[in-house]
């Protein structure tokens, strides 16, 4: 996270309370440990030169370095980042959005806690989701030309019945956290799933501001696996590779983002997607069904209405199941691949959602390299 100490904290007659001095000490220590990326306003940096004897040797060295390197400080990130904690002289924590950038204004005294200044907590529904997003985010960091910085996070798991408890603990501990939940929707107009609802309810009841909640604009994390990765996962199944190519080539957003990649996309699901598509897309869905005919139940094929939600005719087979084998295998493949090839062949809606999620992870988790004492 970028923590910016702004000019309202400094001045010619600077006087910090003990609580504020402790907060500055903790912020400097956090930066030195590589927990966050701390930037200091030039006016404040100059003011702090007369206060160095009030800090530890390590914190004093940090503030001195900030002053001496003002001209080379990566201040462009204050403009480019999707989120910033702006430490200031305000009376309370507020969050606002300006030109797609979230600015969290936070009084200095509110950071008088080492717990708050721990690395970002990334809360996902399970450990595989966290690992998947972090691997992709580290590749995405290069796309943003941020190789000089790190993504520093700890994990929390907020899936199932434990969602409200886990998020409640993060709030009580005043952690900085980013929570990502599946929508569990089978179409864009469907209702949210239980976990997303539970997390939203808990967050809506708090005054805590140091968080963001992302509900995926797709069914679940498996829908965001890049085509290149799925191609390796399904390398023994040309039928799957061909369908992925068709989804991407024709920009078929609905089956790509809301199809059940974990259990497999059924004929029933595919016909629902087809019925909601515009007329120009109908021939593509018809071709997909025709090509899958040999794998489907002849009764289902002969009836235009497949109303059985328990349909077992699998149009797009998966190696999934409840333990999400497809995600496990994708993580293995991701670790072998270079970043530049991941983004090839991705349909527009898929790429937009990856951009949204990965940019949030990168900037919420952005940190400098640890500074040796």
Coordinates of C-alpha atoms in Angstrom, one line a residue:
X1 CA 0.0 0.0 0.0
X2 CA 1.2 3.5 -0.8
X3 CA 1.2 5.5 2.4
X4 CA 1.7 9.2 1.7
X5 CA 2.6 11.6 4.6
X6 CA 1.3 14.9 3.3
X7 CA 2.2 18.5 3.8
X8 CA -0.5 19.2 6.4
X9 CA 1.6 17.3 9.0
X10 CA 4.6 19.7 8.6
X11 CA 5.3 23.4 9.1
X12 CA 7.8 25.9 10.6
X13 CA 6.5 25.4 14.1
X14 CA 6.1 21.6 14.0
X15 CA 5.0 20.0 17.2
X16 CA 4.0 16.3 17.3
X17 CA 2.3 14.6 20.2
X18 CA 3.8 11.5 21.7
X19 CA 1.1 9.5 19.9
X20 CA 2.0 11.1 16.6
X21 CA 5.7 10.6 17.1
X22 CA 5.1 6.9 17.8
X23 CA 2.9 6.7 14.6
X24 CA 5.7 8.2 12.5
X25 CA 8.2 5.8 14.1
X26 CA 5.9 2.8 13.3
X27 CA 5.4 4.1 9.7
X28 CA 9.1 4.4 9.1
X29 CA 9.7 0.9 10.6
X30 CA 7.0 -0.5 8.4
X31 CA 8.7 0.9 5.3
X32 CA 12.1 -0.4 6.4
X33 CA 10.6 -3.9 6.9
X34 CA 9.1 -3.8 3.4
X35 CA 5.5 -3.9 4.6
X36 CA 4.4 -0.8 2.6
X37 CA 5.7 1.9 0.3
X38 CA 6.0 5.2 2.2
X39 CA 6.3 8.5 0.5
X40 CA 6.9 11.8 2.3
X41 CA 5.9 15.3 1.1
X42 CA 8.9 17.5 0.6
X43 CA 7.8 20.2 3.1
X44 CA 7.3 17.6 5.7
X45 CA 10.5 15.8 5.0
X46 CA 12.4 19.1 5.5
X47 CA 10.6 19.7 8.8
X48 CA 11.4 16.2 10.1
X49 CA 15.2 16.9 9.7
X50 CA 14.9 18.9 12.9
X51 CA 13.1 16.0 14.7
X52 CA 15.4 13.1 13.9
X53 CA 16.7 12.8 17.5
X54 CA 13.1 11.8 18.6
X55 CA 13.2 8.6 16.5
X56 CA 15.1 5.4 16.6
X57 CA 18.3 5.2 14.5
X58 CA 16.6 3.2 11.8
X59 CA 13.6 5.5 11.6
X60 CA 15.8 8.6 11.6
X61 CA 17.9 7.1 8.7
X62 CA 14.7 6.5 6.8
X63 CA 13.4 10.0 7.1
X64 CA 16.8 11.4 6.3
X65 CA 16.9 9.2 3.2
X66 CA 13.5 10.4 2.1
X67 CA 14.6 14.1 2.3
X68 CA 17.9 13.4 0.5
X69 CA 16.2 11.5 -2.3
X70 CA 13.1 13.7 -2.9
X71 CA 14.1 14.3 -6.5
X72 CA 14.2 10.5 -7.3
X73 CA 11.2 9.5 -5.2
X74 CA 8.6 7.6 -7.3
X75 CA 6.0 10.3 -6.8
X76 CA 4.3 9.4 -10.1
X77 CA 2.7 6.5 -8.2
X78 CA 0.6 9.0 -6.2
X79 CA -1.1 9.7 -9.6
X80 CA -1.0 6.2 -11.1
X81 CA -2.0 4.1 -8.1
X82 CA -5.6 2.9 -7.7
X83 CA -5.5 3.5 -3.9
X84 CA -3.6 5.6 -1.5
X85 CA -3.6 6.1 2.2
X86 CA -3.1 9.9 2.6
X87 CA -1.9 10.5 6.2
X88 CA -2.9 14.0 7.2
X89 CA -4.2 16.3 9.9
X90 CA -7.9 15.5 9.4
X91 CA -10.1 14.6 12.4
X92 CA -11.3 11.2 11.2
X93 CA -10.7 8.5 8.5
X94 CA -12.6 9.1 5.3
X95 CA -12.5 7.4 1.9
X96 CA -13.4 8.9 -1.4
X97 CA -13.1 8.1 -5.1
X98 CA -11.5 10.7 -7.5
X99 CA -10.9 9.8 -11.1
X100 CA -11.0 6.0 -10.4
X101 CA -8.5 6.4 -7.5
X102 CA -9.5 5.7 -4.0
X103 CA -8.0 8.1 -1.5
X104 CA -8.2 7.1 2.2
X105 CA -7.5 10.2 4.3
X106 CA -6.2 9.1 7.7
X107 CA -5.2 11.1 10.8
X108 CA -1.6 10.4 11.8
X109 CA -2.7 9.5 15.4
X110 CA -4.8 6.6 14.0
X111 CA -1.7 4.8 12.8
X112 CA -0.3 4.6 16.3
X113 CA -0.4 0.8 16.1
X114 CA 2.0 -1.8 14.7
X115 CA -1.0 -4.0 14.0
X116 CA -2.5 -1.6 11.4
X117 CA 0.9 -1.2 9.7
X118 CA 1.4 -4.9 9.1
X119 CA 1.4 -6.0 5.4
X120 CA -1.9 -6.1 3.5
X121 CA -4.1 -9.1 4.4
X122 CA -5.5 -10.7 1.2
X123 CA -8.6 -12.5 2.1
X124 CA -10.0 -15.0 -0.5
X125 CA -12.3 -18.0 -0.2
X126 CA -9.4 -20.5 0.1
X127 CA -5.7 -20.8 -0.2
X128 CA -5.8 -21.8 -3.8
X129 CA -7.6 -18.6 -4.7
X130 CA -5.0 -16.5 -2.8
X131 CA -2.1 -18.3 -4.6
X132 CA -3.7 -18.0 -8.0
X133 CA -4.3 -14.3 -7.6
X134 CA -0.8 -13.6 -6.2
X135 CA 1.0 -15.4 -9.0
X136 CA -1.1 -13.5 -11.6
X137 CA -0.6 -10.2 -9.7
X138 CA 3.2 -10.6 -9.8
X139 CA 3.1 -11.1 -13.5
X140 CA 0.7 -8.1 -13.8
X141 CA 3.2 -5.9 -11.8
X142 CA 5.5 -6.2 -14.8
X143 CA 2.8 -5.0 -17.1
X144 CA 2.5 -1.9 -14.9
X145 CA 6.3 -1.4 -15.0
X146 CA 6.6 -1.9 -11.2
X147 CA 9.3 -4.5 -11.1
X148 CA 11.3 -2.3 -8.7
X149 CA 8.7 -2.9 -6.0
X150 CA 7.2 -5.9 -4.3
X151 CA 3.7 -7.2 -3.5
X152 CA 3.7 -7.9 0.2
X153 CA 0.7 -9.7 1.7
X154 CA -0.5 -12.2 4.3
X155 CA -3.3 -14.6 3.6
X156 CA -6.7 -15.1 5.3
X157 CA -9.4 -17.5 4.1
X158 CA -13.0 -16.3 4.2
X159 CA -15.0 -19.0 2.4
X160 CA -18.1 -20.8 3.5
X161 CA -19.6 -20.4 7.0
X162 CA -16.5 -18.7 8.4
X163 CA -16.7 -15.6 6.2
X164 CA -18.3 -13.3 8.7
X165 CA -16.0 -14.4 11.6
X166 CA -12.8 -13.9 9.5
X167 CA -13.8 -10.5 8.2
X168 CA -15.0 -9.5 11.7
X169 CA -11.5 -10.4 13.1
X170 CA -9.8 -8.3 10.5
X171 CA -12.0 -5.3 11.4
X172 CA -11.5 -5.7 15.1
X173 CA -7.7 -5.9 14.6
X174 CA -7.9 -2.7 12.4
X175 CA -6.0 -4.5 9.6
X176 CA -5.5 -3.1 6.1
X177 CA -7.2 -5.8 4.0
X178 CA -8.4 -6.6 0.5
X179 CA -11.2 -9.3 0.3
X180 CA -12.1 -11.1 -2.9
X181 CA -15.2 -13.2 -3.1
X182 CA -16.8 -15.2 -5.9
X183 CA -20.2 -13.9 -7.1
X184 CA -21.4 -17.5 -7.5
X185 CA -23.8 -16.2 -10.2
X186 CA -24.7 -18.4 -13.2
X187 CA -25.5 -15.2 -15.2
X188 CA -24.9 -11.5 -14.8
X189 CA -28.5 -11.0 -13.6
X190 CA -28.4 -13.8 -11.1
X191 CA -28.4 -13.2 -7.3
X192 CA -25.2 -13.1 -5.3
X193 CA -24.0 -16.2 -3.5
X194 CA -24.0 -16.7 0.2
X195 CA -20.4 -15.8 0.9
X196 CA -20.4 -12.5 -1.1
X197 CA -23.6 -11.5 0.7
X198 CA -22.2 -12.4 4.2
X199 CA -19.0 -10.4 3.6
X200 CA -20.9 -7.4 2.3
X201 CA -23.3 -7.4 5.2
X202 CA -20.4 -7.5 7.7
X203 CA -18.5 -4.7 6.0
X204 CA -21.6 -2.5 5.6
X205 CA -22.0 -2.5 9.4
X206 CA -18.5 -1.2 10.1
X207 CA -16.8 2.3 10.3
X208 CA -13.5 0.7 9.3
X209 CA -12.2 2.3 6.1
X210 CA -8.9 0.5 5.4
X211 CA -10.3 -2.2 3.1
X212 CA -11.7 -3.0 -0.3
X213 CA -14.2 -5.7 -1.1
X214 CA -14.1 -7.1 -4.7
X215 CA -17.0 -9.3 -5.8
X216 CA -15.9 -11.0 -9.0
X217 CA -17.8 -10.0 -12.1
X218 CA -18.0 -13.7 -13.0
X219 CA -19.1 -17.0 -11.5
X220 CA -16.0 -17.8 -9.6
X221 CA -12.2 -17.6 -9.7
X222 CA -11.9 -20.5 -12.2
X223 CA -13.6 -18.3 -14.8
X224 CA -10.6 -16.0 -14.7
X225 CA -8.0 -18.6 -15.5
X226 CA -6.3 -17.2 -18.7
X227 CA -6.9 -19.2 -21.9
X228 CA -3.2 -20.0 -22.3
X229 CA -3.1 -21.6 -18.9
X230 CA -6.3 -23.6 -19.5
X231 CA -4.9 -24.7 -22.8
X232 CA -2.0 -26.4 -20.9
X233 CA -4.4 -27.9 -18.3
X234 CA -6.6 -29.4 -21.1
X235 CA -3.8 -30.3 -23.4
X236 CA -5.1 -33.8 -23.7
X237 CA -8.6 -32.6 -24.6
X238 CA -8.8 -30.8 -28.0
X239 CA -12.5 -30.3 -27.6
X240 CA -12.0 -28.0 -24.6
X241 CA -9.2 -26.1 -26.4
X242 CA -11.5 -25.6 -29.4
X243 CA -14.4 -24.3 -27.2
X244 CA -12.1 -21.8 -25.4
X245 CA -10.9 -20.5 -28.8
X246 CA -14.5 -20.0 -29.9
X247 CA -15.4 -18.2 -26.7
X248 CA -12.5 -15.9 -27.1
X249 CA -12.8 -15.4 -30.9
X250 CA -16.5 -14.5 -30.8
X251 CA -16.2 -12.6 -27.4
X252 CA -18.8 -14.9 -25.9
X253 CA -18.6 -13.3 -22.4
X254 CA -21.4 -15.2 -20.8
X255 CA -20.1 -18.8 -21.1
X256 CA -16.5 -17.7 -20.5
X257 CA -17.3 -15.7 -17.3
X258 CA -20.4 -17.5 -15.9
X259 CA -20.1 -21.1 -17.2
X260 CA -19.3 -23.7 -14.6
X261 CA -15.6 -24.4 -15.3
X262 CA -15.3 -26.3 -12.0
X263 CA -18.0 -29.0 -12.7
X264 CA -18.3 -28.6 -16.4
X265 CA -20.7 -26.5 -18.6
X266 CA -23.9 -28.5 -19.3
X267 CA -26.2 -28.4 -22.3
X268 CA -28.8 -26.7 -20.1
X269 CA -26.4 -23.9 -19.1
X270 CA -25.2 -23.4 -22.7
X271 CA -28.8 -23.2 -24.0
X272 CA -29.5 -20.5 -21.3
X273 CA -26.5 -18.5 -22.5
X274 CA -27.7 -18.9 -26.1
X275 CA -31.2 -17.7 -25.3
X276 CA -29.8 -14.5 -23.8
X277 CA -27.4 -13.8 -26.6
X278 CA -28.2 -11.5 -29.5
X279 CA -29.2 -12.9 -32.9
X280 CA -25.8 -12.7 -34.5
X281 CA -24.4 -15.0 -31.8
X282 CA -27.0 -17.8 -32.3
X283 CA -25.2 -19.6 -35.1
X284 CA -22.1 -19.9 -32.9
X285 CA -24.0 -21.5 -30.1
X286 CA -25.7 -23.8 -32.6
X287 CA -22.3 -24.8 -34.0
X288 CA -21.0 -25.5 -30.5
X289 CA -23.9 -27.8 -29.7
X290 CA -23.7 -29.6 -33.1
X291 CA -20.0 -30.2 -32.5
X292 CA -20.7 -31.6 -29.1
X293 CA -23.6 -33.9 -30.2
X294 CA -21.7 -37.1 -30.0
X295 CA -21.0 -36.5 -26.3
X296 CA -24.6 -35.6 -25.4
X297 CA -27.8 -37.4 -24.6
X298 CA -29.8 -37.9 -27.8
X299 CA -33.1 -37.1 -26.1
X300 CA -31.7 -33.7 -24.9
X301 CA -30.5 -32.9 -28.4
X302 CA -33.9 -33.7 -30.0
X303 CA -35.7 -31.4 -27.6
X304 CA -35.3 -27.6 -28.1
X305 CA -36.1 -27.0 -24.5
X306 CA -33.6 -28.5 -22.0
X307 CA -35.4 -27.4 -18.8
X308 CA -33.7 -29.8 -16.4
X309 CA -31.3 -27.9 -14.2
X310 CA -29.8 -31.2 -13.2
X311 CA -28.7 -31.8 -16.8
X312 CA -25.8 -34.2 -17.0
X313 CA -24.9 -33.5 -20.7
X314 CA -21.5 -31.9 -20.4
X315 CA -20.6 -29.6 -23.3
X316 CA -17.4 -28.3 -21.8
X317 CA -15.8 -31.0 -19.6
X318 CA -13.6 -30.0 -16.7
X319 CA -11.1 -31.7 -14.5
X320 CA -12.7 -30.0 -11.6
X321 CA -15.0 -31.0 -8.8
X322 CA -15.5 -29.6 -5.4
X323 CA -11.8 -29.5 -4.7
X324 CA -11.2 -27.5 -7.9
X325 CA -8.6 -29.7 -9.5
X326 CA -8.7 -27.2 -12.4
X327 CA -7.4 -24.4 -10.2
X328 CA -4.7 -26.6 -8.6
X329 CA -3.5 -27.6 -12.0
X330 CA -3.7 -24.0 -13.3
X331 CA -1.4 -22.8 -10.4
X332 CA 1.1 -25.5 -11.4
X333 CA 1.1 -24.3 -15.0
X334 CA 1.2 -20.6 -14.1
X335 CA 4.5 -21.2 -12.2
X336 CA 6.0 -22.5 -15.4
X337 CA 4.9 -19.7 -17.7
X338 CA 6.3 -16.2 -18.5
X339 CA 4.1 -13.2 -17.9
X340 CA 3.9 -11.9 -21.5
X341 CA 2.2 -15.0 -22.8
X342 CA -0.6 -15.1 -20.2
X343 CA -2.6 -12.3 -21.8
X344 CA -2.8 -13.6 -25.3
X345 CA -6.2 -14.6 -26.7
X346 CA -8.2 -13.4 -23.8
X347 CA -11.7 -12.0 -24.6
X348 CA -12.3 -8.4 -23.8
X349 CA -14.6 -8.8 -20.8
X350 CA -12.3 -11.4 -19.3
X351 CA -9.3 -9.1 -19.7
X352 CA -11.2 -6.2 -18.1
X353 CA -12.1 -8.2 -15.1
X354 CA -8.5 -9.5 -14.7
X355 CA -7.3 -5.9 -15.0
X356 CA -9.7 -4.7 -12.3
X357 CA -8.8 -7.4 -9.8
X358 CA -5.0 -7.6 -10.4
X359 CA -4.6 -3.8 -10.3
X360 CA -6.3 -3.7 -6.9
X361 CA -4.0 -6.5 -5.6
X362 CA -0.9 -4.8 -6.9
X363 CA -1.6 -1.4 -5.5
X364 CA -3.1 -2.5 -2.2
X365 CA -0.1 -4.8 -1.6
X366 CA 2.6 -2.6 -3.1
X367 CA 5.7 -2.3 -0.9
X368 CA 9.3 -1.2 -1.1
X369 CA 12.1 -3.7 -0.7
X370 CA 13.2 -4.1 2.9
X371 CA 15.9 -1.6 3.9
X372 CA 18.9 -3.0 5.7
X373 CA 19.8 -1.3 9.0

